[in-house]
Short mmCIF file of N, CA, C and O in Angstrom, two decimals:
data_model
loop_
_atom_site.label_atom_id
_atom_site.label_comp_id
_atom_site.label_asym_id
_atom_site.label_seq_id
_atom_site.Cartn_x
_atom_site.Cartn_y
_atom_site.Cartn_z
N ALA A 1 -30.66 2.58 21.10
CA ALA A 1 -29.88 1.55 19.89
C ALA A 1 -28.68 1.99 19.91
O ALA A 1 -28.44 3.14 19.63
N ALA A 2 -27.68 1.09 19.89
CA ALA A 2 -26.32 1.81 19.74
C ALA A 2 -26.10 1.83 18.41
O ALA A 2 -26.66 1.21 17.23
N PRO A 3 -25.26 2.42 18.01
CA PRO A 3 -24.99 2.81 16.38
C PRO A 3 -24.38 1.99 15.81
O PRO A 3 -23.91 0.90 16.42
N THR A 4 -24.62 1.65 14.45
CA THR A 4 -24.25 0.70 13.53
C THR A 4 -22.75 0.97 13.32
O THR A 4 -22.59 2.05 12.64
N ARG A 5 -21.91 -0.12 13.17
CA ARG A 5 -20.44 0.18 12.91
C ARG A 5 -20.55 -0.15 11.19
O ARG A 5 -20.83 -1.12 10.76
N GLU A 6 -19.59 0.66 10.60
CA GLU A 6 -19.54 0.35 9.10
C GLU A 6 -18.68 -0.94 9.03
O GLU A 6 -17.48 -1.39 9.84
N ILE A 7 -18.96 -1.67 8.34
CA ILE A 7 -18.28 -3.21 8.01
C ILE A 7 -17.79 -3.34 6.58
O ILE A 7 -18.60 -2.51 5.60
N GLN A 8 -16.55 -2.99 6.52
CA GLN A 8 -15.85 -3.32 5.36
C GLN A 8 -15.99 -5.19 4.74
O GLN A 8 -15.56 -6.12 5.36
N PRO A 9 -16.58 -5.42 3.70
CA PRO A 9 -17.26 -6.97 3.33
C PRO A 9 -16.04 -7.72 3.28
O PRO A 9 -15.25 -7.32 2.22
N ALA A 10 -15.97 -9.05 3.28
CA ALA A 10 -14.66 -9.97 2.72
C ALA A 10 -14.88 -10.09 1.47
O ALA A 10 -16.24 -10.00 0.77
N ASP A 11 -13.78 -10.41 0.81
CA ASP A 11 -13.90 -10.57 -0.55
C ASP A 11 -14.12 -12.37 -1.12
O ASP A 11 -12.93 -12.72 -0.60
N PRO A 12 -15.18 -13.22 -1.25
CA PRO A 12 -15.05 -14.16 -1.51
C PRO A 12 -13.77 -14.91 -2.22
O PRO A 12 -13.31 -15.85 -2.17
N LYS A 13 -13.24 -13.84 -3.33
CA LYS A 13 -12.11 -14.40 -4.33
C LYS A 13 -10.84 -14.55 -3.27
O LYS A 13 -10.13 -15.42 -3.51
N ALA A 14 -10.55 -13.29 -2.46
CA ALA A 14 -9.39 -13.13 -1.96
C ALA A 14 -9.48 -14.28 -0.80
O ALA A 14 -8.12 -15.08 -0.18
N ARG A 15 -10.66 -14.77 -0.18
CA ARG A 15 -10.74 -15.91 0.67
C ARG A 15 -10.17 -17.32 -0.08
O ARG A 15 -9.54 -17.82 0.54
N ARG A 16 -10.45 -17.04 -1.04
CA ARG A 16 -10.44 -18.99 -2.11
C ARG A 16 -8.69 -18.16 -2.17
O ARG A 16 -8.48 -19.55 -2.22
N LEU A 17 -8.57 -17.24 -2.64
CA LEU A 17 -6.77 -17.48 -2.86
C LEU A 17 -5.97 -17.23 -1.54
O LEU A 17 -4.93 -18.22 -1.53
N ALA A 18 -6.33 -17.18 -0.53
CA ALA A 18 -5.68 -17.32 0.63
C ALA A 18 -5.40 -18.63 1.32
O ALA A 18 -4.74 -19.25 1.47
N LEU A 19 -6.97 -19.38 0.86
CA LEU A 19 -6.76 -20.80 1.07
C LEU A 19 -5.65 -21.56 0.38
O LEU A 19 -5.42 -22.68 0.70
N VAL A 20 -6.09 -21.00 -1.15
CA VAL A 20 -5.23 -21.74 -1.82
C VAL A 20 -3.42 -21.43 -1.56
O VAL A 20 -2.61 -22.88 -1.57
N PHE A 21 -3.36 -20.40 -1.33
CA PHE A 21 -1.66 -20.13 -0.76
C PHE A 21 -1.29 -21.14 0.35
O PHE A 21 -0.35 -21.09 0.57
N LEU A 22 -2.62 -21.38 1.03
CA LEU A 22 -1.90 -22.09 2.18
C LEU A 22 -1.89 -23.27 2.26
O LEU A 22 -0.94 -24.17 2.69
N ALA A 23 -2.81 -23.57 1.32
CA ALA A 23 -2.59 -25.27 1.00
C ALA A 23 -1.16 -25.52 0.04
O ALA A 23 -0.87 -26.29 0.43
N ILE A 24 -0.96 -24.32 -0.55
CA ILE A 24 0.10 -24.68 -1.65
C ILE A 24 1.34 -24.78 -0.39
O ILE A 24 2.46 -25.28 -0.68
N GLY A 25 1.65 -23.55 0.32
CA GLY A 25 2.55 -23.28 1.28
C GLY A 25 2.98 -24.70 2.23
O GLY A 25 3.78 -25.21 2.68
N ALA A 26 1.52 -25.34 2.43
CA ALA A 26 1.63 -26.38 3.39
C ALA A 26 2.89 -27.44 2.93
O ALA A 26 3.34 -28.41 3.16
N VAL A 27 1.68 -27.82 1.23
CA VAL A 27 2.37 -28.80 0.68
C VAL A 27 3.88 -28.75 0.35
O VAL A 27 4.63 -29.79 0.42
N VAL A 28 4.22 -27.35 -0.49
CA VAL A 28 5.56 -27.11 -0.41
C VAL A 28 6.57 -27.36 0.86
O VAL A 28 7.81 -28.11 0.87
N GLY A 29 6.15 -26.94 1.82
CA GLY A 29 6.97 -26.94 3.28
C GLY A 29 6.88 -28.58 3.58
O GLY A 29 7.97 -28.76 3.82
N THR A 30 5.82 -29.58 3.59
CA THR A 30 6.02 -30.93 3.90
C THR A 30 7.14 -31.29 2.89
O THR A 30 7.68 -32.48 3.29
N LEU A 31 6.67 -31.10 1.34
CA LEU A 31 7.64 -32.01 0.40
C LEU A 31 9.08 -31.31 1.05
O LEU A 31 10.19 -32.21 1.00
N LEU A 32 9.56 -30.27 1.23
CA LEU A 32 11.11 -29.78 1.64
C LEU A 32 11.39 -30.38 2.88
O LEU A 32 12.70 -30.69 2.65
N ILE A 33 10.59 -30.78 3.73
CA ILE A 33 10.90 -31.48 5.05
C ILE A 33 11.26 -32.74 4.63
O ILE A 33 12.42 -33.45 5.13
N LEU A 34 10.66 -33.49 4.06
CA LEU A 34 10.73 -34.90 3.41
C LEU A 34 11.75 -34.96 3.00
O LEU A 34 12.88 -35.98 2.92
N ALA A 35 12.19 -34.04 1.89
CA ALA A 35 13.42 -33.90 0.85
C ALA A 35 14.60 -34.09 1.62
O ALA A 35 15.55 -34.66 1.53
N VAL A 36 14.57 -32.97 2.55
CA VAL A 36 15.61 -32.76 3.53
C VAL A 36 15.90 -34.11 4.28
O VAL A 36 17.28 -34.81 4.33
N GLU A 37 15.06 -34.65 4.97
CA GLU A 37 15.10 -36.21 5.76
C GLU A 37 15.67 -36.79 5.14
O GLU A 37 16.50 -37.89 5.04
N GLN A 38 15.07 -37.43 3.90
CA GLN A 38 15.71 -38.20 2.88
C GLN A 38 16.80 -38.18 2.16
O GLN A 38 17.74 -39.34 2.13
N HIS A 39 17.37 -37.02 1.87
CA HIS A 39 18.62 -36.89 1.38
C HIS A 39 19.91 -36.30 2.41
O HIS A 39 20.69 -36.32 1.81
N GLN A 40 19.48 -36.28 3.69
CA GLN A 40 20.64 -36.02 4.61
C GLN A 40 21.44 -37.14 4.65
O GLN A 40 22.74 -36.30 4.78
N GLY A 41 21.28 -38.32 4.52
CA GLY A 41 22.32 -39.00 4.42
C GLY A 41 23.33 -38.70 3.47
O GLY A 41 24.45 -38.89 3.76
N THR A 42 22.49 -39.04 2.38
CA THR A 42 23.70 -38.51 1.26
C THR A 42 24.09 -37.09 1.02
O THR A 42 25.72 -37.00 0.55
N LEU A 43 23.89 -36.04 1.54
CA LEU A 43 24.52 -34.88 1.95
C LEU A 43 25.37 -34.96 2.71
O LEU A 43 26.72 -34.69 2.57
N ARG A 44 25.25 -35.66 3.84
CA ARG A 44 26.48 -35.96 5.08
C ARG A 44 27.52 -36.76 3.99
O ARG A 44 28.86 -36.66 4.45
N GLU A 45 27.20 -37.85 3.73
CA GLU A 45 28.45 -38.76 2.83
C GLU A 45 28.86 -38.07 1.61
O GLU A 45 30.54 -38.18 1.42
N GLN A 46 28.43 -36.98 0.78
CA GLN A 46 29.23 -36.41 -0.19
C GLN A 46 30.05 -35.62 0.38
O GLN A 46 31.15 -35.35 0.28
N VAL A 47 29.91 -34.63 1.78
CA VAL A 47 31.15 -33.74 2.25
C VAL A 47 31.86 -34.73 2.99
O VAL A 47 32.92 -34.40 3.07
N LEU A 48 31.89 -35.69 3.77
CA LEU A 48 32.70 -36.43 4.23
C LEU A 48 33.29 -37.21 3.28
O LEU A 48 34.74 -37.29 3.21
N ALA A 49 32.85 -37.35 2.01
CA ALA A 49 33.73 -38.51 0.82
C ALA A 49 34.74 -37.34 0.47
O ALA A 49 35.81 -37.73 0.04
N GLU A 50 34.35 -35.97 0.40
CA GLU A 50 35.38 -35.01 -0.40
C GLU A 50 35.38 -33.78 0.77
O GLU A 50 35.38 -32.88 0.42
N PRO A 51 36.45 -34.18 1.43
CA PRO A 51 36.48 -32.89 2.85
C PRO A 51 37.41 -31.77 2.08
O PRO A 51 37.20 -30.57 2.58
N THR A 52 37.71 -31.59 0.91
CA THR A 52 38.03 -30.45 -0.07
C THR A 52 37.27 -29.60 -0.22
O THR A 52 37.63 -28.62 -0.23
N ARG A 53 36.16 -30.15 -0.50
CA ARG A 53 35.21 -29.59 -1.13
C ARG A 53 34.47 -29.17 -0.08
O ARG A 53 33.06 -28.51 -0.46
N ALA A 54 34.06 -29.80 0.80
CA ALA A 54 33.34 -29.39 2.25
C ALA A 54 33.10 -27.96 2.12
O ALA A 54 31.66 -27.85 2.26
N PRO A 55 33.77 -27.51 2.72
CA PRO A 55 33.46 -25.79 3.21
C PRO A 55 32.99 -25.10 1.91
O PRO A 55 31.84 -24.47 2.54
N GLY A 56 33.02 -25.30 0.67
CA GLY A 56 32.30 -24.47 -0.04
C GLY A 56 30.97 -25.22 -0.32
O GLY A 56 29.97 -24.53 -0.24
N ARG A 57 30.80 -26.43 0.11
CA ARG A 57 29.37 -27.06 -0.13
C ARG A 57 28.30 -26.95 1.36
O ARG A 57 27.53 -26.48 1.42
N ILE A 58 29.30 -26.47 2.51
CA ILE A 58 28.47 -26.17 3.72
C ILE A 58 28.55 -24.64 3.58
O ILE A 58 27.36 -24.29 3.98
N ARG A 59 28.86 -24.12 2.96
CA ARG A 59 28.67 -22.21 2.63
C ARG A 59 27.44 -22.34 1.91
O ARG A 59 26.67 -21.63 2.15
N SER A 60 27.48 -23.15 0.56
CA SER A 60 26.42 -23.23 -0.13
C SER A 60 24.85 -23.21 0.51
O SER A 60 24.03 -22.99 0.33
N ALA A 61 25.23 -24.59 1.47
CA ALA A 61 23.98 -25.01 2.11
C ALA A 61 23.37 -23.88 3.24
O ALA A 61 22.46 -23.59 3.40
N PHE A 62 24.26 -23.44 4.07
CA PHE A 62 24.04 -21.82 4.63
C PHE A 62 23.41 -20.88 3.71
O PHE A 62 22.83 -20.30 4.03
N LEU A 63 24.02 -20.71 2.59
CA LEU A 63 23.65 -19.50 1.80
C LEU A 63 22.32 -20.18 1.68
O LEU A 63 20.80 -18.91 1.59
N ILE A 64 21.89 -21.00 1.11
CA ILE A 64 20.70 -21.32 0.42
C ILE A 64 19.65 -21.51 1.70
O ILE A 64 18.47 -21.00 1.48
N SER A 65 19.92 -22.09 2.96
CA SER A 65 19.24 -21.93 4.02
C SER A 65 18.65 -20.72 4.31
O SER A 65 17.69 -20.09 4.78
N ALA A 66 19.78 -19.99 4.68
CA ALA A 66 19.65 -18.07 4.91
C ALA A 66 18.77 -17.73 4.12
O ALA A 66 17.61 -16.75 4.67
N VAL A 67 18.57 -18.01 2.90
CA VAL A 67 17.66 -17.37 1.65
C VAL A 67 16.33 -17.51 1.94
O VAL A 67 15.51 -17.03 1.94
N LEU A 68 15.79 -18.79 2.17
CA LEU A 68 14.77 -19.60 2.17
C LEU A 68 14.07 -19.30 3.50
O LEU A 68 13.02 -19.22 3.71
N LEU A 69 15.08 -18.88 4.46
CA LEU A 69 14.32 -18.60 6.03
C LEU A 69 13.74 -16.78 5.94
O LEU A 69 13.22 -16.89 6.43
N SER A 70 14.85 -16.35 5.41
CA SER A 70 14.71 -14.59 5.19
C SER A 70 14.05 -14.11 4.58
O SER A 70 13.27 -13.04 4.34
N ALA A 71 13.67 -14.58 3.02
CA ALA A 71 13.39 -13.92 2.19
C ALA A 71 11.63 -13.84 2.51
O ALA A 71 11.18 -12.84 2.35
N PRO A 72 10.53 -15.34 3.07
CA PRO A 72 9.49 -14.78 3.52
C PRO A 72 9.29 -13.34 4.55
O PRO A 72 8.40 -12.80 4.10
N LEU A 73 10.02 -13.50 5.55
CA LEU A 73 10.22 -12.73 6.50
C LEU A 73 10.41 -11.02 6.22
O LEU A 73 9.61 -10.37 6.47
N MET A 74 11.50 -11.18 4.95
CA MET A 74 11.43 -10.01 4.48
C MET A 74 9.93 -9.43 3.63
O MET A 74 9.88 -8.23 3.74
N ILE A 75 9.83 -10.79 2.88
CA ILE A 75 7.96 -10.09 2.16
C ILE A 75 7.25 -9.72 3.10
O ILE A 75 6.30 -8.41 3.05
N PHE A 76 6.93 -10.24 4.21
CA PHE A 76 5.86 -10.21 5.05
C PHE A 76 6.32 -8.78 5.79
O PHE A 76 5.25 -8.02 6.21
N ALA A 77 7.62 -8.47 6.34
CA ALA A 77 7.95 -7.04 6.70
C ALA A 77 7.32 -5.80 5.56
O ALA A 77 6.54 -4.80 6.02
N ALA A 78 7.96 -6.02 4.57
CA ALA A 78 7.50 -5.30 3.53
C ALA A 78 5.89 -5.04 3.28
O ALA A 78 5.73 -3.84 3.32
N TYR A 79 5.43 -6.02 3.31
CA TYR A 79 3.74 -6.08 3.19
C TYR A 79 3.02 -5.02 4.15
O TYR A 79 2.40 -4.63 3.99
N PHE A 80 3.59 -5.52 5.62
CA PHE A 80 2.72 -4.67 6.92
C PHE A 80 3.37 -3.65 6.75
O PHE A 80 2.78 -2.63 7.30
N TRP A 81 4.49 -3.03 6.56
CA TRP A 81 5.07 -1.46 6.35
C TRP A 81 4.19 -0.88 5.53
O TRP A 81 3.55 0.09 5.76
N ASN A 82 3.82 -1.78 4.21
CA ASN A 82 3.01 -0.83 3.47
C ASN A 82 1.80 -0.77 3.89
O ASN A 82 1.40 0.38 3.49
N LEU A 83 1.12 -1.99 4.34
CA LEU A 83 -0.33 -1.70 4.65
C LEU A 83 -0.04 -0.20 5.79
O LEU A 83 -1.55 -0.12 5.64
N GLY A 84 0.50 -0.53 6.89
CA GLY A 84 0.54 0.55 7.66
C GLY A 84 0.61 1.72 7.05
O GLY A 84 -0.01 2.68 7.37
N ALA A 85 1.33 2.09 6.14
CA ALA A 85 1.31 3.44 5.27
C ALA A 85 0.22 3.68 4.70
O ALA A 85 -0.22 4.64 4.70
N LYS A 86 -0.68 2.77 4.28
CA LYS A 86 -1.59 2.86 3.75
C LYS A 86 -2.63 3.53 4.56
O LYS A 86 -3.62 4.09 4.12
N VAL A 87 -2.68 2.92 6.01
CA VAL A 87 -3.58 3.09 6.78
C VAL A 87 -3.56 4.59 7.28
O VAL A 87 -4.27 5.28 7.57
N ARG A 88 -2.13 5.02 7.87
CA ARG A 88 -1.96 6.34 8.00
C ARG A 88 -2.21 6.92 6.97
O ARG A 88 -2.65 8.20 7.37
N ARG A 89 -2.21 7.00 5.52
CA ARG A 89 -2.65 7.92 4.99
C ARG A 89 -4.12 7.98 4.77
O ARG A 89 -4.53 9.25 4.66
N ALA A 90 -4.68 6.76 4.93
CA ALA A 90 -6.37 7.06 4.68
C ALA A 90 -6.96 7.43 5.78
O ALA A 90 -8.09 7.32 5.99
N GLN A 91 -5.86 7.18 7.09
CA GLN A 91 -6.81 7.64 8.46
C GLN A 91 -7.74 6.14 8.55
O GLN A 91 -8.85 6.76 9.11
N ARG A 92 -7.79 5.53 7.98
CA ARG A 92 -8.84 4.14 8.30
C ARG A 92 -8.54 2.87 8.15
O ARG A 92 -7.30 2.84 7.32
N PHE A 93 -8.94 2.19 9.12
CA PHE A 93 -8.54 0.40 9.15
C PHE A 93 -9.88 -0.49 9.03
O PHE A 93 -10.52 0.01 9.66
N PRO A 94 -9.83 -1.18 7.93
CA PRO A 94 -8.62 -1.73 6.96
C PRO A 94 -8.96 0.10 6.01
O PRO A 94 -9.90 0.48 5.63
N PRO A 95 -7.77 -0.13 5.09
CA PRO A 95 -7.94 0.85 3.79
C PRO A 95 -8.68 0.57 2.74
O PRO A 95 -9.25 -0.12 2.59
N PRO A 96 -8.98 1.38 2.27
CA PRO A 96 -10.06 1.48 1.00
C PRO A 96 -9.52 0.48 0.31
O PRO A 96 -8.32 0.51 -0.23
N ASN A 97 -10.42 -0.40 -0.92
CA ASN A 97 -9.75 -0.92 -1.48
C ASN A 97 -9.06 -2.52 -1.44
O ASN A 97 -8.39 -2.86 -2.51
N VAL A 98 -9.00 -2.58 0.21
CA VAL A 98 -8.17 -4.03 0.38
C VAL A 98 -8.85 -5.27 0.32
O VAL A 98 -10.03 -4.96 0.89
N ARG A 99 -8.56 -5.86 -0.01
CA ARG A 99 -9.50 -7.26 -0.55
C ARG A 99 -9.21 -7.99 0.91
O ARG A 99 -8.22 -8.57 1.44
N LEU A 100 -10.15 -8.19 1.71
CA LEU A 100 -10.18 -8.90 3.08
C LEU A 100 -10.60 -10.67 2.91
O LEU A 100 -11.66 -10.95 2.08
N ILE A 101 -10.51 -11.67 4.03
CA ILE A 101 -10.96 -12.56 3.91
C ILE A 101 -12.05 -12.87 4.82
O ILE A 101 -12.75 -13.68 4.84
N ARG A 102 -12.50 -11.79 5.54
CA ARG A 102 -13.45 -11.85 6.53
C ARG A 102 -13.97 -10.30 6.30
O ARG A 102 -13.15 -9.10 6.67
N ASP A 103 -15.23 -10.44 6.96
CA ASP A 103 -16.03 -8.90 7.27
C ASP A 103 -15.16 -8.33 8.17
O ASP A 103 -15.17 -8.93 9.09
N THR A 104 -15.03 -6.72 8.30
CA THR A 104 -13.97 -6.38 8.93
C THR A 104 -14.76 -4.64 9.34
O THR A 104 -15.05 -4.41 8.63
N PRO A 105 -14.72 -4.63 10.53
CA PRO A 105 -15.21 -3.45 11.10
C PRO A 105 -14.03 -2.34 11.08
O PRO A 105 -13.26 -2.70 10.90
N VAL A 106 -14.97 -1.13 10.44
CA VAL A 106 -13.81 -0.10 9.79
C VAL A 106 -13.64 0.79 11.19
O VAL A 106 -14.90 1.13 11.96
N VAL A 107 -12.41 1.43 11.51
CA VAL A 107 -11.87 2.04 12.55
C VAL A 107 -11.29 3.38 11.55
O VAL A 107 -10.58 3.25 10.69
N TYR A 108 -11.94 4.62 12.19
CA TYR A 108 -11.28 5.69 11.79
C TYR A 108 -10.25 6.46 12.73
O TYR A 108 -10.29 5.94 13.84
N GLY A 109 -9.42 7.78 12.61
CA GLY A 109 -8.85 8.67 13.53
C GLY A 109 -7.72 7.91 14.21
O GLY A 109 -6.98 7.26 13.60
N GLU A 110 -8.18 8.22 15.01
CA GLU A 110 -6.68 7.99 16.09
C GLU A 110 -6.65 6.35 16.41
O GLU A 110 -5.48 5.63 16.43
N GLU A 111 -7.74 5.21 16.49
CA GLU A 111 -7.66 4.07 16.23
C GLU A 111 -7.16 3.52 15.12
O GLU A 111 -6.22 2.46 15.09
N ALA A 112 -7.10 4.25 14.19
CA ALA A 112 -7.07 3.47 12.90
C ALA A 112 -5.20 3.82 12.26
O ALA A 112 -4.28 2.92 12.55
N ALA A 113 -4.65 4.85 13.23
CA ALA A 113 -3.24 5.51 13.44
C ALA A 113 -2.61 4.44 14.46
O ALA A 113 -1.72 4.33 14.36
N PHE A 114 -3.01 3.85 15.48
CA PHE A 114 -2.74 3.25 16.29
C PHE A 114 -2.41 1.94 15.72
O PHE A 114 -1.40 1.09 15.99
N ARG A 115 -3.24 1.29 14.95
CA ARG A 115 -3.28 0.39 14.23
C ARG A 115 -1.94 0.46 13.06
O ARG A 115 -1.12 -0.66 12.98
N ALA A 116 -1.75 1.66 12.51
CA ALA A 116 -0.94 1.42 11.20
C ALA A 116 0.35 1.30 12.16
O ALA A 116 1.18 0.93 11.70
N ARG A 117 0.34 2.24 13.44
CA ARG A 117 1.98 2.12 14.09
C ARG A 117 2.35 0.50 14.60
O ARG A 117 3.11 0.32 14.10
N GLY A 118 1.12 0.13 14.80
CA GLY A 118 1.10 -1.57 15.16
C GLY A 118 1.81 -2.28 14.09
O GLY A 118 2.53 -2.91 14.02
N LEU A 119 1.07 -2.18 12.88
CA LEU A 119 1.64 -2.62 11.67
C LEU A 119 3.10 -2.45 11.22
O LEU A 119 3.89 -3.54 11.05
N GLN A 120 3.10 -1.23 11.38
CA GLN A 120 4.62 -0.58 11.25
C GLN A 120 5.92 -1.52 12.18
O GLN A 120 6.83 -1.52 12.06
N ALA A 121 5.22 -1.13 13.36
CA ALA A 121 6.41 -1.73 14.47
C ALA A 121 6.15 -3.16 14.02
O ALA A 121 7.33 -3.84 14.01
N LEU A 122 5.32 -4.32 13.89
CA LEU A 122 5.49 -5.51 13.50
C LEU A 122 6.45 -5.90 12.40
O LEU A 122 7.41 -6.15 12.53
N ALA A 123 6.50 -4.59 11.24
CA ALA A 123 7.47 -4.93 10.20
C ALA A 123 8.93 -4.60 10.47
O ALA A 123 9.87 -5.24 10.46
N MET A 124 9.00 -3.74 11.62
CA MET A 124 10.12 -3.30 11.94
C MET A 124 10.68 -4.76 12.81
O MET A 124 11.88 -5.20 12.67
N GLY A 125 9.90 -5.26 13.60
CA GLY A 125 10.38 -6.25 14.41
C GLY A 125 10.82 -7.77 13.45
O GLY A 125 11.65 -8.07 13.74
N LEU A 126 10.01 -8.10 12.34
CA LEU A 126 10.27 -8.99 11.67
C LEU A 126 11.56 -8.55 10.83
O LEU A 126 12.62 -9.64 10.30
N LEU A 127 11.66 -7.37 10.66
CA LEU A 127 13.33 -6.87 10.22
C LEU A 127 14.31 -7.03 10.78
O LEU A 127 15.16 -7.78 10.37
N VAL A 128 13.94 -6.76 12.07
CA VAL A 128 15.08 -6.74 13.14
C VAL A 128 15.40 -8.47 13.17
O VAL A 128 16.58 -8.75 13.37
N PHE A 129 14.73 -8.95 13.42
CA PHE A 129 14.28 -10.81 13.43
C PHE A 129 15.36 -11.40 12.22
O PHE A 129 16.17 -12.18 12.45
N THR A 130 15.12 -10.86 11.34
CA THR A 130 15.43 -11.61 10.03
C THR A 130 17.16 -10.74 10.17
O THR A 130 17.94 -11.88 9.80
N LEU A 131 17.43 -9.68 10.43
CA LEU A 131 18.99 -9.45 10.16
C LEU A 131 19.64 -10.16 11.56
O LEU A 131 20.67 -10.54 11.25
N LEU A 132 18.78 -10.40 12.72
CA LEU A 132 19.51 -11.34 13.86
C LEU A 132 19.49 -12.65 13.53
O LEU A 132 20.76 -13.22 13.79
N LEU A 133 18.71 -13.42 12.68
CA LEU A 133 18.85 -14.33 11.74
C LEU A 133 19.99 -14.59 10.84
O LEU A 133 20.80 -15.68 11.13
N LEU A 134 20.23 -13.76 10.02
CA LEU A 134 21.37 -13.86 9.20
C LEU A 134 22.35 -13.59 9.79
O LEU A 134 23.36 -14.06 9.31
N LEU A 135 22.55 -12.65 11.18
CA LEU A 135 23.93 -12.46 11.99
C LEU A 135 23.93 -13.91 12.21
O LEU A 135 25.30 -14.44 12.64
N LEU A 136 22.93 -14.25 12.70
CA LEU A 136 23.37 -16.21 13.44
C LEU A 136 24.01 -16.94 12.29
O LEU A 136 24.88 -17.61 12.83
N PHE A 137 23.51 -16.63 11.28
CA PHE A 137 23.96 -17.80 10.17
C PHE A 137 25.73 -17.49 9.78
O PHE A 137 26.08 -18.37 9.80
N TRP A 138 25.31 -16.02 9.56
CA TRP A 138 27.29 -15.66 9.43
C TRP A 138 28.11 -16.23 10.62
O TRP A 138 28.92 -16.67 10.36
N TYR A 139 27.40 -16.10 11.82
CA TYR A 139 28.87 -16.29 12.94
C TYR A 139 28.91 -17.65 13.12
O TYR A 139 30.04 -18.46 13.25
N VAL A 140 27.67 -18.71 12.97
CA VAL A 140 27.86 -19.98 12.79
C VAL A 140 28.77 -20.37 11.73
O VAL A 140 29.67 -21.17 11.85
N LEU A 141 28.60 -20.00 10.59
CA LEU A 141 29.50 -20.20 9.08
C LEU A 141 30.68 -19.88 9.53
O LEU A 141 31.82 -20.51 9.28
N SER A 142 31.17 -18.74 10.11
CA SER A 142 32.73 -18.13 10.49
C SER A 142 33.06 -19.31 11.46
O SER A 142 34.25 -19.46 11.44
N THR A 143 32.14 -19.45 12.57
CA THR A 143 32.94 -20.54 13.30
C THR A 143 33.59 -21.66 13.02
O THR A 143 34.21 -22.27 12.76
N LEU A 144 32.31 -22.65 12.21
CA LEU A 144 32.64 -23.37 11.15
C LEU A 144 34.02 -23.54 10.20
O LEU A 144 34.59 -24.20 10.20
N SER A 145 33.96 -22.06 9.51
CA SER A 145 35.32 -22.12 8.77
C SER A 145 36.79 -22.30 9.38
O SER A 145 37.35 -22.23 9.46
N GLU A 146 36.39 -21.55 10.49
CA GLU A 146 37.69 -21.11 11.37
C GLU A 146 38.11 -22.64 12.19
O GLU A 146 39.44 -22.83 11.88
N ARG A 147 37.39 -23.61 12.29
CA ARG A 147 37.47 -24.73 12.90
C ARG A 147 37.99 -25.68 11.66
O ARG A 147 38.76 -26.98 11.84
N ALA A 148 37.50 -25.54 10.72
CA ALA A 148 37.74 -26.06 9.45
C ALA A 148 39.44 -25.70 8.77
O ALA A 148 40.01 -26.82 8.56
N THR A 149 39.68 -24.90 9.15
CA THR A 149 41.16 -24.17 8.90
C THR A 149 42.12 -24.85 9.89
O THR A 149 41.75 -24.94 10.97
#
């Protein structure tokens, strides 16, 4: 018979919490999309009605958008980097005392180190993507500012 693998059991509370966060995120995202769609005309009219104030409003809208889009990516990058560091220290994936949403086989040694490197590579990828996104916002805003002057 094949040897049985160690399984780290799921935490029912963590599973419920993940579902609650997912539901809240879906509702908030939907409400944000609906609010933007509903008020898009009003925002456009305000910018066009007062052209002297338009650059400041556009800059503010870009800043708010940049923060709303980049903050979650930065949070996930920090989480994955930290999780990879925990795996690297423990030489075990998943690391001890991590609350899981499903039963997960435990791996040790080189396989755990490989997963730690993967998590930290994912974190670096998210960080690079976030920086590129912010650079894109800066480029578009600077191009709009140049055209406005």
